[in-house]
N, C-alpha and C. Protein backbone atom coordinates (compact mmCIF):
# COMPACT_ATOMS: atom_id res chain seq x y z
N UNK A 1 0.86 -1.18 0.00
CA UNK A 1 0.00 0.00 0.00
C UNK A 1 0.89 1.22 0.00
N UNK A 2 0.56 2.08 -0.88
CA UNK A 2 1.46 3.20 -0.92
C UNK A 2 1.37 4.16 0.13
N UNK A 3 1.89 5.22 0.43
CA UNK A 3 1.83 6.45 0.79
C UNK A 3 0.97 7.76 1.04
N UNK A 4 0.60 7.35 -0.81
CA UNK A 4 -0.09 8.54 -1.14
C UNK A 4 -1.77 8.24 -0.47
N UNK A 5 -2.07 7.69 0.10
CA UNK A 5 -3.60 6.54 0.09
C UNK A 5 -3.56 6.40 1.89
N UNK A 6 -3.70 7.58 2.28
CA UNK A 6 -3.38 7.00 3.88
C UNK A 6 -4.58 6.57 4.44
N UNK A 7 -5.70 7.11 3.62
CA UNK A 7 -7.01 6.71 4.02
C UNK A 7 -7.25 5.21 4.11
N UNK A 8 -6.84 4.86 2.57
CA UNK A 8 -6.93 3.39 2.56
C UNK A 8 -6.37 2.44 3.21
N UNK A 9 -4.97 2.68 3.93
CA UNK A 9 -4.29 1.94 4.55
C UNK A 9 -4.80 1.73 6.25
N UNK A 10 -5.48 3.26 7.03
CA UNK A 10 -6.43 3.34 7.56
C UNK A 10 -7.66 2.34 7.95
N UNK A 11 -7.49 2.86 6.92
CA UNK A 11 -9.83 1.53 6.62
C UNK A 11 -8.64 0.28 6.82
N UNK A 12 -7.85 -0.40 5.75
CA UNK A 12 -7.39 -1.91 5.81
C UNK A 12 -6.95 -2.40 7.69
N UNK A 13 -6.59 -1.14 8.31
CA UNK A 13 -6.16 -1.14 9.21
C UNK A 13 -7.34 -1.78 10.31
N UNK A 14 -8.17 -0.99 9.89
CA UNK A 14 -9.25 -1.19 10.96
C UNK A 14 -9.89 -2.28 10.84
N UNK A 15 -10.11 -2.64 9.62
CA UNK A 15 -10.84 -4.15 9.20
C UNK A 15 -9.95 -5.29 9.94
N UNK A 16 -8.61 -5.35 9.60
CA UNK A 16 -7.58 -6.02 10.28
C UNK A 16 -7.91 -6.46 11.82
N UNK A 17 -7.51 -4.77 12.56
CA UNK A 17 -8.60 -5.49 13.98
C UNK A 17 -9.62 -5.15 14.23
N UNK A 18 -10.52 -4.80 13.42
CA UNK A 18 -12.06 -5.66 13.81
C UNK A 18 -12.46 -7.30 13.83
N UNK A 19 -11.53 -7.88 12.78
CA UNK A 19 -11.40 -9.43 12.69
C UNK A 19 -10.46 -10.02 13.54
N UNK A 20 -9.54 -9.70 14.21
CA UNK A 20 -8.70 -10.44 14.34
C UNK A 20 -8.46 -10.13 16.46
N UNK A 21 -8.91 -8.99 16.91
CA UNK A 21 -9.06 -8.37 18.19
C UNK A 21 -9.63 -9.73 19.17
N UNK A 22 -11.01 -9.97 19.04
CA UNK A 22 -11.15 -10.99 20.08
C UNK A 22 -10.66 -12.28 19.87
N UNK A 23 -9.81 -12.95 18.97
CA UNK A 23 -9.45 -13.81 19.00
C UNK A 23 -7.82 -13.67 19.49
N UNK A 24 -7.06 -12.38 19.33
CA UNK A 24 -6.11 -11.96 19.90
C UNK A 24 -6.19 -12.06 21.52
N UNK A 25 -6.98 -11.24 21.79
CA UNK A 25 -7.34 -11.03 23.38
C UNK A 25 -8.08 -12.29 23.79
N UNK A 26 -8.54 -13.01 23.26
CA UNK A 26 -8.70 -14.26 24.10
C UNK A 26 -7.25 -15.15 24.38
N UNK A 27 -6.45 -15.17 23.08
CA UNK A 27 -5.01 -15.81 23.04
C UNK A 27 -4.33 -15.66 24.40
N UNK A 28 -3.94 -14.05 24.44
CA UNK A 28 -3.67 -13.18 25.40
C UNK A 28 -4.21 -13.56 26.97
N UNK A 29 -5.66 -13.41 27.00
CA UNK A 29 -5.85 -13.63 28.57
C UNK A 29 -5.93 -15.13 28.74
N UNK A 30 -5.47 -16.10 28.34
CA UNK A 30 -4.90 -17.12 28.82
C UNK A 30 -3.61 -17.90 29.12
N UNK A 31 -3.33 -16.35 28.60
CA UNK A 31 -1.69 -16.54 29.24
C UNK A 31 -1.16 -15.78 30.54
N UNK A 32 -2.08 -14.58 30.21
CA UNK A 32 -1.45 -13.66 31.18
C UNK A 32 -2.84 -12.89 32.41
N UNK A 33 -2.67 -12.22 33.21
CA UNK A 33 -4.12 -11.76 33.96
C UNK A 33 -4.60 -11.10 32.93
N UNK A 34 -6.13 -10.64 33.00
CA UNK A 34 -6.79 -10.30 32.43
C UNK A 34 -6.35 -8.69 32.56
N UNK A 35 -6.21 -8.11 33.05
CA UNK A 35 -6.18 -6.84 33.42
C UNK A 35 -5.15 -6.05 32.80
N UNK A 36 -3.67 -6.92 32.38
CA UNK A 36 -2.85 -7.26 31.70
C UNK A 36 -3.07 -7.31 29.64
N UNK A 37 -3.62 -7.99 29.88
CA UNK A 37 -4.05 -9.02 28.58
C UNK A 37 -4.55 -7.68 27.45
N UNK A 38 -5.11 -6.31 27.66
CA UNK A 38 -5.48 -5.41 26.98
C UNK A 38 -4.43 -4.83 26.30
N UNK A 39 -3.68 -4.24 27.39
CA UNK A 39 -1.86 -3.31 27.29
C UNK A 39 -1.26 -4.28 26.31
N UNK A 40 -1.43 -5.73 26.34
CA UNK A 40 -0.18 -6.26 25.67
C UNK A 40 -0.69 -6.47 23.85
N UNK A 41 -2.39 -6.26 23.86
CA UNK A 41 -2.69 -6.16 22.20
C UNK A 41 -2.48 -4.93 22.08
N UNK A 42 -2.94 -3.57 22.63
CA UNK A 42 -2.76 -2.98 22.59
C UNK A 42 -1.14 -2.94 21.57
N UNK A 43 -0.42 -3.42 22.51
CA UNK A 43 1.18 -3.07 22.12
C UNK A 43 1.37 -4.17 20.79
N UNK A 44 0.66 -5.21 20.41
CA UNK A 44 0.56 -5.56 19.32
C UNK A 44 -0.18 -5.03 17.92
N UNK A 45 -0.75 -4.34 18.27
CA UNK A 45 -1.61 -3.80 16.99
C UNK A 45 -0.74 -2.11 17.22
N UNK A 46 0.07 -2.16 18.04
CA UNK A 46 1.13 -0.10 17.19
C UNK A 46 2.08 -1.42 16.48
N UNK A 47 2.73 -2.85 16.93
CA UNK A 47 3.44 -2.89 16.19
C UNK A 47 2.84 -3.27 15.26
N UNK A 48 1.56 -3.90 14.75
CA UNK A 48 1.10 -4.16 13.48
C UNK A 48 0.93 -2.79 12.77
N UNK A 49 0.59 -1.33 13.01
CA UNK A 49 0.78 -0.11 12.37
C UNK A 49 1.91 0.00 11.95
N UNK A 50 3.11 0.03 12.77
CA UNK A 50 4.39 0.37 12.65
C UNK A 50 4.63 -0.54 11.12
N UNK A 51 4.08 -1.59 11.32
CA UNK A 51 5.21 -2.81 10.46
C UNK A 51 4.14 -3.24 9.47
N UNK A 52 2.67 -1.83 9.24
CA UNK A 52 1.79 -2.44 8.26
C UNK A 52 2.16 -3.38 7.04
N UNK A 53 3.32 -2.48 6.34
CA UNK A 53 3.48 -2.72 5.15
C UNK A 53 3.94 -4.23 5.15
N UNK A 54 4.29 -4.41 5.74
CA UNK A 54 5.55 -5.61 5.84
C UNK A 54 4.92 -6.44 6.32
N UNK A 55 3.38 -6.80 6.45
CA UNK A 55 2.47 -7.51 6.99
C UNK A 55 2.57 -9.00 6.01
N UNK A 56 2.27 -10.24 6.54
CA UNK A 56 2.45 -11.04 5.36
C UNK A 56 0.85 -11.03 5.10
N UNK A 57 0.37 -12.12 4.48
CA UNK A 57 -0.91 -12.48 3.83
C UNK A 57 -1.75 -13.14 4.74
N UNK A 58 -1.42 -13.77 5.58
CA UNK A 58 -2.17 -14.46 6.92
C UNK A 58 -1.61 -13.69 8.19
N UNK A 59 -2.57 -12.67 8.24
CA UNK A 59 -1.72 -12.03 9.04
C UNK A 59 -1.69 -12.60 10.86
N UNK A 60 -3.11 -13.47 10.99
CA UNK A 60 -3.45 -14.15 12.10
C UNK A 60 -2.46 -14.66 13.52
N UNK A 61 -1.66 -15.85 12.21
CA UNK A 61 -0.62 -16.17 13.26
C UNK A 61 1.10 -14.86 13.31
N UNK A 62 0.96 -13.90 12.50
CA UNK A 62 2.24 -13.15 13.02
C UNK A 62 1.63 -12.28 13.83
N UNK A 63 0.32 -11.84 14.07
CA UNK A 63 -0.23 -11.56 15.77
C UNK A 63 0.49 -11.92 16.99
N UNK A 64 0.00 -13.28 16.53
CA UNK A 64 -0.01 -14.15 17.67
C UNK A 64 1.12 -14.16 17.91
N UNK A 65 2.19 -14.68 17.52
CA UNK A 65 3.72 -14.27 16.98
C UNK A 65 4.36 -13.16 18.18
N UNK A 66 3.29 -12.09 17.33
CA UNK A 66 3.77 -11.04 17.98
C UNK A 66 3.38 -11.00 19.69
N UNK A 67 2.40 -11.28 19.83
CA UNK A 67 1.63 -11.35 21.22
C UNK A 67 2.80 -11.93 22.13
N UNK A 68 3.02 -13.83 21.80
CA UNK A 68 3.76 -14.30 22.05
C UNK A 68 5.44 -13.18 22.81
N UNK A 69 5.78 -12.86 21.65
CA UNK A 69 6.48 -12.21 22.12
C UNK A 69 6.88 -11.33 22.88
N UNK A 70 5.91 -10.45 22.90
CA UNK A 70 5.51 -9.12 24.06
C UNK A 70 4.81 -9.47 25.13
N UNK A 71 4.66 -10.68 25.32
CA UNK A 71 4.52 -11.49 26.42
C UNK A 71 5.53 -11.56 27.29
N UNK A 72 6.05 -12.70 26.25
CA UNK A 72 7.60 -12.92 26.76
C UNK A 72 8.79 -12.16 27.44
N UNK A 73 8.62 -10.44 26.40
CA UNK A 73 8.98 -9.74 27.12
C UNK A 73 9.12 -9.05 28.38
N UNK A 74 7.41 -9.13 28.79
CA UNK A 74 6.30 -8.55 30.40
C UNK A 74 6.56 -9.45 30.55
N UNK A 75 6.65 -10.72 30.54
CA UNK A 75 7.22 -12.11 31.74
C UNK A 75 8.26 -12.01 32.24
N UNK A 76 9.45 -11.07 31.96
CA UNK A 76 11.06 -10.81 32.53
C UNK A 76 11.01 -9.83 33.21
N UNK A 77 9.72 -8.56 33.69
CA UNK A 77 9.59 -8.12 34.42
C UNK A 77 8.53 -8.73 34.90
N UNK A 78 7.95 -9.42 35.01
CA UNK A 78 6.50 -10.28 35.95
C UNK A 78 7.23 -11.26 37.31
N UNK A 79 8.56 -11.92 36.33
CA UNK A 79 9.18 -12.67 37.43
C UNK A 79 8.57 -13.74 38.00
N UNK A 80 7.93 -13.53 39.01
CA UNK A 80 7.43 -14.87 40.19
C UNK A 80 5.68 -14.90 40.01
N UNK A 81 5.27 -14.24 39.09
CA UNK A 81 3.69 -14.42 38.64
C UNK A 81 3.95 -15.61 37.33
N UNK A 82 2.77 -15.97 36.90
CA UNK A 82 2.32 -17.08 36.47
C UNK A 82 2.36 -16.52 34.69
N UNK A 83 2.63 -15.71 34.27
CA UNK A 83 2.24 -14.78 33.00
C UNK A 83 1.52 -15.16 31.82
N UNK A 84 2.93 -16.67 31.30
CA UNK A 84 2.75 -17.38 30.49
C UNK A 84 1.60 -18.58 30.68
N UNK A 85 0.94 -19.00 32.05
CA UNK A 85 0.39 -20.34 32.29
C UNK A 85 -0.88 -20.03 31.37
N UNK A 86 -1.64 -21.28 31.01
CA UNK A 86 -2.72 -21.11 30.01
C UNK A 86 -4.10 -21.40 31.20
N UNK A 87 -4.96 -20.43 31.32
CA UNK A 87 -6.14 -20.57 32.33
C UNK A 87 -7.28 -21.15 31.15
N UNK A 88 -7.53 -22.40 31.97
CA UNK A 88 -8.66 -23.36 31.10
C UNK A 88 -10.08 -22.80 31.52
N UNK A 89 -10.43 -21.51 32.64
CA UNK A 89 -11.50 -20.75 32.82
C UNK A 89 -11.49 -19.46 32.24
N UNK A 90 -12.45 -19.20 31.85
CA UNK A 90 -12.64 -17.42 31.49
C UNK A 90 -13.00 -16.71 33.35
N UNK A 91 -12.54 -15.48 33.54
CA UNK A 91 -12.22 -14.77 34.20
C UNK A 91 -13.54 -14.84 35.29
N UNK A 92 -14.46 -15.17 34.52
CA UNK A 92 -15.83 -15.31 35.50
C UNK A 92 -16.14 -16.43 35.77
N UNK A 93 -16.40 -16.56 37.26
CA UNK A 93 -16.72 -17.99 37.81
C UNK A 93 -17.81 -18.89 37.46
N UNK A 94 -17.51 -19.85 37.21
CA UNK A 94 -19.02 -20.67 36.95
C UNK A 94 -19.15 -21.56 37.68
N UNK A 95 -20.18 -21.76 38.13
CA UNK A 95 -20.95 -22.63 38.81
C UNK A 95 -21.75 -24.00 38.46
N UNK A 96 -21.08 -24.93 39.12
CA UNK A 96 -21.34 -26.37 38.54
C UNK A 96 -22.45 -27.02 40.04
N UNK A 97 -23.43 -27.72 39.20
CA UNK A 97 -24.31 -27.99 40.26
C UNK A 97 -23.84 -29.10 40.41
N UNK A 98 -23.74 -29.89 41.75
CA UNK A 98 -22.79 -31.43 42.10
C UNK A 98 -23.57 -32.18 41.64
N UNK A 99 -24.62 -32.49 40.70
CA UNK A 99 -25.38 -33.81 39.90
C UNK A 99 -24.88 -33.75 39.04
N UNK A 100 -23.53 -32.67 38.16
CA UNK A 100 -23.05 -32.70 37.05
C UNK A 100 -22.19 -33.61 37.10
N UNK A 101 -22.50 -34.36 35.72
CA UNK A 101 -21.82 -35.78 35.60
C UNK A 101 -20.36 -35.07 34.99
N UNK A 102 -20.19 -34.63 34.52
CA UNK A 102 -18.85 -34.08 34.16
C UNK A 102 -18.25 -33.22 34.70
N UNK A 103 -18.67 -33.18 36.35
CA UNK A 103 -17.23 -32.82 37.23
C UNK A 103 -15.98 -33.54 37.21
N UNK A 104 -16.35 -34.86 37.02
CA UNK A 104 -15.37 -35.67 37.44
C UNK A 104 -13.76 -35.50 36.02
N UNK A 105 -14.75 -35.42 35.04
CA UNK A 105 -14.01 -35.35 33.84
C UNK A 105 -13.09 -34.12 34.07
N UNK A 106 -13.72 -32.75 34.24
CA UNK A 106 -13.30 -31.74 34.48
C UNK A 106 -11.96 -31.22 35.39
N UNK A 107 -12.14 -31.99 36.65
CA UNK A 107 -11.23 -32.38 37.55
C UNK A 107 -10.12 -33.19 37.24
N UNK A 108 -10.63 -34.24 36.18
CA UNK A 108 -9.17 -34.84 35.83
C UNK A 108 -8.49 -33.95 34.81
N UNK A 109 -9.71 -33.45 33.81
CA UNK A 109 -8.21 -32.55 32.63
C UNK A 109 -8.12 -31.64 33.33
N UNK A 110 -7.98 -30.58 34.74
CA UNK A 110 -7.49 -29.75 34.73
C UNK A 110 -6.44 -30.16 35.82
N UNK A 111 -6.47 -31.48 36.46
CA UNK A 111 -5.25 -31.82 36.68
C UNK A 111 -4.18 -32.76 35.72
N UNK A 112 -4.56 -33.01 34.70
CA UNK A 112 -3.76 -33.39 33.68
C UNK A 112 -3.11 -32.30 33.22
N UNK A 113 -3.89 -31.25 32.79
CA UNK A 113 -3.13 -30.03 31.92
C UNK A 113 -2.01 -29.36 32.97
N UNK A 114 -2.66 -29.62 34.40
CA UNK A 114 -1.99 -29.33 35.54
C UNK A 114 -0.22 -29.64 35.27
N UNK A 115 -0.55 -30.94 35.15
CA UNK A 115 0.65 -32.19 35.07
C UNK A 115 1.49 -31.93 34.19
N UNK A 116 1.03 -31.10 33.03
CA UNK A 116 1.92 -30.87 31.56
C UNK A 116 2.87 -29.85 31.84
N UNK A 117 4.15 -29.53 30.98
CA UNK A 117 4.67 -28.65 30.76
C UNK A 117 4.38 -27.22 30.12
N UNK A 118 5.19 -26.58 30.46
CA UNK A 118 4.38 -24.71 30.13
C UNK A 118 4.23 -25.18 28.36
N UNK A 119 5.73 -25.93 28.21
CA UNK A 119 5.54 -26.20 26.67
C UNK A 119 4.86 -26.69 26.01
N UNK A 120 4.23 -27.57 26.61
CA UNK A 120 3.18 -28.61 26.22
C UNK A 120 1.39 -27.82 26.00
N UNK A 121 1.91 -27.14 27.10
CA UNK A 121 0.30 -26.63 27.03
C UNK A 121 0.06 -25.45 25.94
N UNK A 122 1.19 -24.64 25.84
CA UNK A 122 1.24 -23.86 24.54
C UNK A 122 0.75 -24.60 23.61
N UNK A 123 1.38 -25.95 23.18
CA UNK A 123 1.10 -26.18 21.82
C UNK A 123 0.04 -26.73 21.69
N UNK A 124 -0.63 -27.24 22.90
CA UNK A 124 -2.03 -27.98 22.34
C UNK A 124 -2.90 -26.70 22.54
N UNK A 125 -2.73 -25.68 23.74
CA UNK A 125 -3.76 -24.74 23.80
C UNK A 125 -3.90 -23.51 22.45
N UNK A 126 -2.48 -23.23 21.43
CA UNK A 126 -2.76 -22.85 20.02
C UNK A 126 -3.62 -23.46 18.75
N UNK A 127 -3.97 -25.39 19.23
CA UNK A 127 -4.38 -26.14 17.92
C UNK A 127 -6.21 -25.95 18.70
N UNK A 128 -5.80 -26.42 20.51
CA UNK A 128 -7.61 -26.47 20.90
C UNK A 128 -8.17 -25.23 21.07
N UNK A 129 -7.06 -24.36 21.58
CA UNK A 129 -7.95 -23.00 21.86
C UNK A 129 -8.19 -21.67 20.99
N UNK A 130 -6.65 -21.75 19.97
CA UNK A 130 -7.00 -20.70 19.42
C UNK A 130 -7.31 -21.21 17.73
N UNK A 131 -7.59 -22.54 18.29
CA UNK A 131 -7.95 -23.04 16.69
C UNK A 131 -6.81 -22.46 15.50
N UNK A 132 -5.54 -22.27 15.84
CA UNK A 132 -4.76 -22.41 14.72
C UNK A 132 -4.03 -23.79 14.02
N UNK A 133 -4.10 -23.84 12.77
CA UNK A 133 -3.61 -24.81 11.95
C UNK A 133 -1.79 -25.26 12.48
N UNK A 134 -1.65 -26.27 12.32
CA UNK A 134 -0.46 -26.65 12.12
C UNK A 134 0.85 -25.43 11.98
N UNK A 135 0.32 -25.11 10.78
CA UNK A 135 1.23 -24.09 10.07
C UNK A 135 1.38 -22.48 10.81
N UNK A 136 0.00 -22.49 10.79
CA UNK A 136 -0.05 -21.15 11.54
C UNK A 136 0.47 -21.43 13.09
N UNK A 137 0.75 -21.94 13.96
CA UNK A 137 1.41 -22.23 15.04
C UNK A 137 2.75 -22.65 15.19
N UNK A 138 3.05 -22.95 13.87
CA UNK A 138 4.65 -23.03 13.81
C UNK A 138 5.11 -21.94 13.45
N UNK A 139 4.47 -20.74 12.49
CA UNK A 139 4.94 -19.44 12.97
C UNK A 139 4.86 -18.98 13.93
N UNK A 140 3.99 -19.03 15.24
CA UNK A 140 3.74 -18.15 16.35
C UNK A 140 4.78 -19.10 17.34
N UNK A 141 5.34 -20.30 16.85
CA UNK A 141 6.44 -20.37 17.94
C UNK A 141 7.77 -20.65 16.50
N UNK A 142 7.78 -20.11 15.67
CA UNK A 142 9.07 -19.71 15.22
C UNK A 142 9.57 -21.43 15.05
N UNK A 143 9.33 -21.96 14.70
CA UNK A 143 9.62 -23.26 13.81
C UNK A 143 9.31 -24.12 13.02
N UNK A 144 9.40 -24.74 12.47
CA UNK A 144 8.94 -25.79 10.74
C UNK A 144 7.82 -26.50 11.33
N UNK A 145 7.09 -26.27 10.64
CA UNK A 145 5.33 -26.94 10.80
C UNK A 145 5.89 -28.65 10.88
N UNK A 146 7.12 -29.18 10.17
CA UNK A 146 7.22 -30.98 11.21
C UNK A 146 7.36 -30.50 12.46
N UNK A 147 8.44 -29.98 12.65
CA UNK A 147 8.69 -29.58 14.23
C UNK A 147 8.11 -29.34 15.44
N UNK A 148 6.70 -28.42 14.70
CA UNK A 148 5.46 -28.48 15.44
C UNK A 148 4.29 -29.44 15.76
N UNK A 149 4.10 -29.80 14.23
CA UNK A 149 3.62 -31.37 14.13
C UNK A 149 4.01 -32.21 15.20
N UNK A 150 5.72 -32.65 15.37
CA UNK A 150 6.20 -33.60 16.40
C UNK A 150 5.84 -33.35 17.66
N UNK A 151 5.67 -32.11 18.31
CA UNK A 151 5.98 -31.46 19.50
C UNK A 151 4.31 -31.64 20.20
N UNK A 152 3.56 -31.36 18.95
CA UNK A 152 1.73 -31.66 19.07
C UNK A 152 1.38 -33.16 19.36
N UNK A 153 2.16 -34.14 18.66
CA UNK A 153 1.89 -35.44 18.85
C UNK A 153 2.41 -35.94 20.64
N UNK A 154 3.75 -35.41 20.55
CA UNK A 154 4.03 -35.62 21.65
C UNK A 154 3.72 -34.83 23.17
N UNK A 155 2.95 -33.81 22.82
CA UNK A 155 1.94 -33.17 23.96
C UNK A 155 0.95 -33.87 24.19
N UNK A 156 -0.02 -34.55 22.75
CA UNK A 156 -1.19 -35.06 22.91
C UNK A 156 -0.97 -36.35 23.68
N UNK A 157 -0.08 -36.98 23.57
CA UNK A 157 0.50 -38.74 24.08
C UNK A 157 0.82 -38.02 25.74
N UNK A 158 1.51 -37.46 25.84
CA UNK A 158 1.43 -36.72 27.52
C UNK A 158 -0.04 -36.44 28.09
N UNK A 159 -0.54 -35.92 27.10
CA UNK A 159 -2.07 -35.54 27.94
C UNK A 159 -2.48 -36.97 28.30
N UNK A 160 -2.84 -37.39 26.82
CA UNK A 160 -3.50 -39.13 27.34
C UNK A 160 -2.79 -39.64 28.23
N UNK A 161 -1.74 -39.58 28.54
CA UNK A 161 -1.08 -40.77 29.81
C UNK A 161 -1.39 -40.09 30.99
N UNK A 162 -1.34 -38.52 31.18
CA UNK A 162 -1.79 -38.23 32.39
C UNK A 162 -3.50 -38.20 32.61
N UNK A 163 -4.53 -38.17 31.94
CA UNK A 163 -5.41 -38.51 32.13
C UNK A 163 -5.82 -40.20 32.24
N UNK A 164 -4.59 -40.87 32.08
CA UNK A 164 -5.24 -42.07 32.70
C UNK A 164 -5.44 -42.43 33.55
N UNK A 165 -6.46 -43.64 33.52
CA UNK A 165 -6.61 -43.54 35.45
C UNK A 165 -5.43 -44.91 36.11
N UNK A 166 -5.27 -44.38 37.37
CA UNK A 166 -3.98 -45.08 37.94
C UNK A 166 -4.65 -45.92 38.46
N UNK A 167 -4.59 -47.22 38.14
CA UNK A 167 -5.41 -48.41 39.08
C UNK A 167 -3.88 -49.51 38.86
N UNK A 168 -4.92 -50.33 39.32
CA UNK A 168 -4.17 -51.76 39.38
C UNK A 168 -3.26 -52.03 38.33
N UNK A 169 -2.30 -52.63 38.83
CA UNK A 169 -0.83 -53.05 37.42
C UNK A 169 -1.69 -54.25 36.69
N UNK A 170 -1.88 -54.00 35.19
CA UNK A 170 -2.16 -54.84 34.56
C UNK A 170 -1.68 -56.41 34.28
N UNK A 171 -2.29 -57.33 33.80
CA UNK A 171 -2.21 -58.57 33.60
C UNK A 171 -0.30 -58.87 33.23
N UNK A 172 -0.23 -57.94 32.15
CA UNK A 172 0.54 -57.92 31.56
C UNK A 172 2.07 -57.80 32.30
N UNK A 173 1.68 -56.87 33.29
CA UNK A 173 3.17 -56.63 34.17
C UNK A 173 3.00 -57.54 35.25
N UNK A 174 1.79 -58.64 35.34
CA UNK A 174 2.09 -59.17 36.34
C UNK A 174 2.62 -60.82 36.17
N UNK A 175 2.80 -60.55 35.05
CA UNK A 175 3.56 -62.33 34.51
C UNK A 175 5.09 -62.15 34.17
N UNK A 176 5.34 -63.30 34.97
CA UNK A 176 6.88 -63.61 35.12
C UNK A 176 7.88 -63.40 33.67
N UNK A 177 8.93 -63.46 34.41
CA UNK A 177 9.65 -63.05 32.80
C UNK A 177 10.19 -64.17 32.36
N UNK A 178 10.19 -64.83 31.08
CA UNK A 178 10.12 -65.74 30.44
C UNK A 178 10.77 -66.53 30.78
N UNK A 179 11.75 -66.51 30.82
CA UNK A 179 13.60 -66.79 31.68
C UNK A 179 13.54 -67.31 32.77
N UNK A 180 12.84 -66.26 33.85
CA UNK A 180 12.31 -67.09 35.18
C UNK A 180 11.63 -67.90 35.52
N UNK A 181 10.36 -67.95 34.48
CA UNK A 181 9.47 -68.62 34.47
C UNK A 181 10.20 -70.16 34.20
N UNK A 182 10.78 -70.16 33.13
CA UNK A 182 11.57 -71.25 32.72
C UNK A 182 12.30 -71.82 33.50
N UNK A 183 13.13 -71.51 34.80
CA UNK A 183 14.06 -71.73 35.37
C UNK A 183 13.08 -72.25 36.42
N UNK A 184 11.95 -71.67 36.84
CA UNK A 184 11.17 -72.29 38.00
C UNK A 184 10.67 -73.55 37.75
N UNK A 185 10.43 -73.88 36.26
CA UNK A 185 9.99 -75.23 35.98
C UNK A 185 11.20 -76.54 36.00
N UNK A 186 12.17 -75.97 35.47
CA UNK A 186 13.33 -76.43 35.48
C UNK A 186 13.75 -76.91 36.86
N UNK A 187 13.26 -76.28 37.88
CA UNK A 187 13.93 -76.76 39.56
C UNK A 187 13.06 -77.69 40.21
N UNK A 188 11.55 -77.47 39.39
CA UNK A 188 10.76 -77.99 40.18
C UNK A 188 10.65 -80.06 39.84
């Protein structure tokens, strides 16, 4: 967009975040407090002005990108707060009546997600929460969509093992090892 056209670059501007604002700020307040979470789009959309031109074609995930980053930054002065953790509630409390059959569920994934790494939860909370593609999340953490691919498979295999339930050692671990087994027949 040229120069001469400031109007137009304007309007493109605004369309930009009219589409793209609450899905930013939702990104945002699940990483960081809510109160927080405004200042830091805020500071993403002067640098999307600043760096209009140079915008790519999906502009979605270099947001996020960016968010990410100016996160990262307010997390080195945040220190001993939580900045980056991903909150699986929106800011307002809800109320579960105890006949709800899916407390129980609830209680286990939020001590599973509990259980995961900060890293882990990034990458599944970009594919479940902010519904970005593969691709688009390997830009917002700055590496090759396999790389991300791998890192997704191996978050999702962490989730499932910590949502399993811990009972009894299966059949399987409870039979002798072949060798021994053999040797006990052998004495007897």
């Amino acid at each position: 967009m040229s120069e001469a056209d400031p109007g137009a670059r304007e309007e493109r501007f605004r369309a930009l975040h009219l589409d793209t604002y609450p899905d930013l700020l939702r990104f945002v307040e699940r990483r960081v407090p809510t109160g927080e979470a405004e200042d830091i789009v805020s500071t993403v959309f002067l640098t999307a002005w600043r760096r209009f031109d140079e915008l790519p074609d999906d502009t979605r995930p270099w947001l996020f990108a960016v968010a990410r980053r100016t996160m990262a930054n307010q997390a080195r002065g945040w220190l001993r707060r939580r900045a980056l953790d991903v909150r699986l509630g929106s800011s307002e409390a809800r109320e579960f009546s105890d006949e709800s059959s899916g407390a129980a569920v609830r209680i286990d994934l939020a001590r599973a997600w509990a259980a995961l790494s900060a890293a882990d939860r990034e990458v599944l909370a970009l594919v479940a929460f902010d519904g970005l593609t593969a691709e688009q999340a390997a830009v917002v953490l700055g590496c090759r969509r396999s790389t991300f691919a791998m890192r997704l498979g191996r978050a999702r295999q962490r989730l499932r093992t910590a949502l399993e339930p811990a009972g009894p050692a299966t059949r399987s671990s409870l039979r002798p090892h072949p060798l021994k087994e053999q040797q006990s027949w052998t004495q007897a």
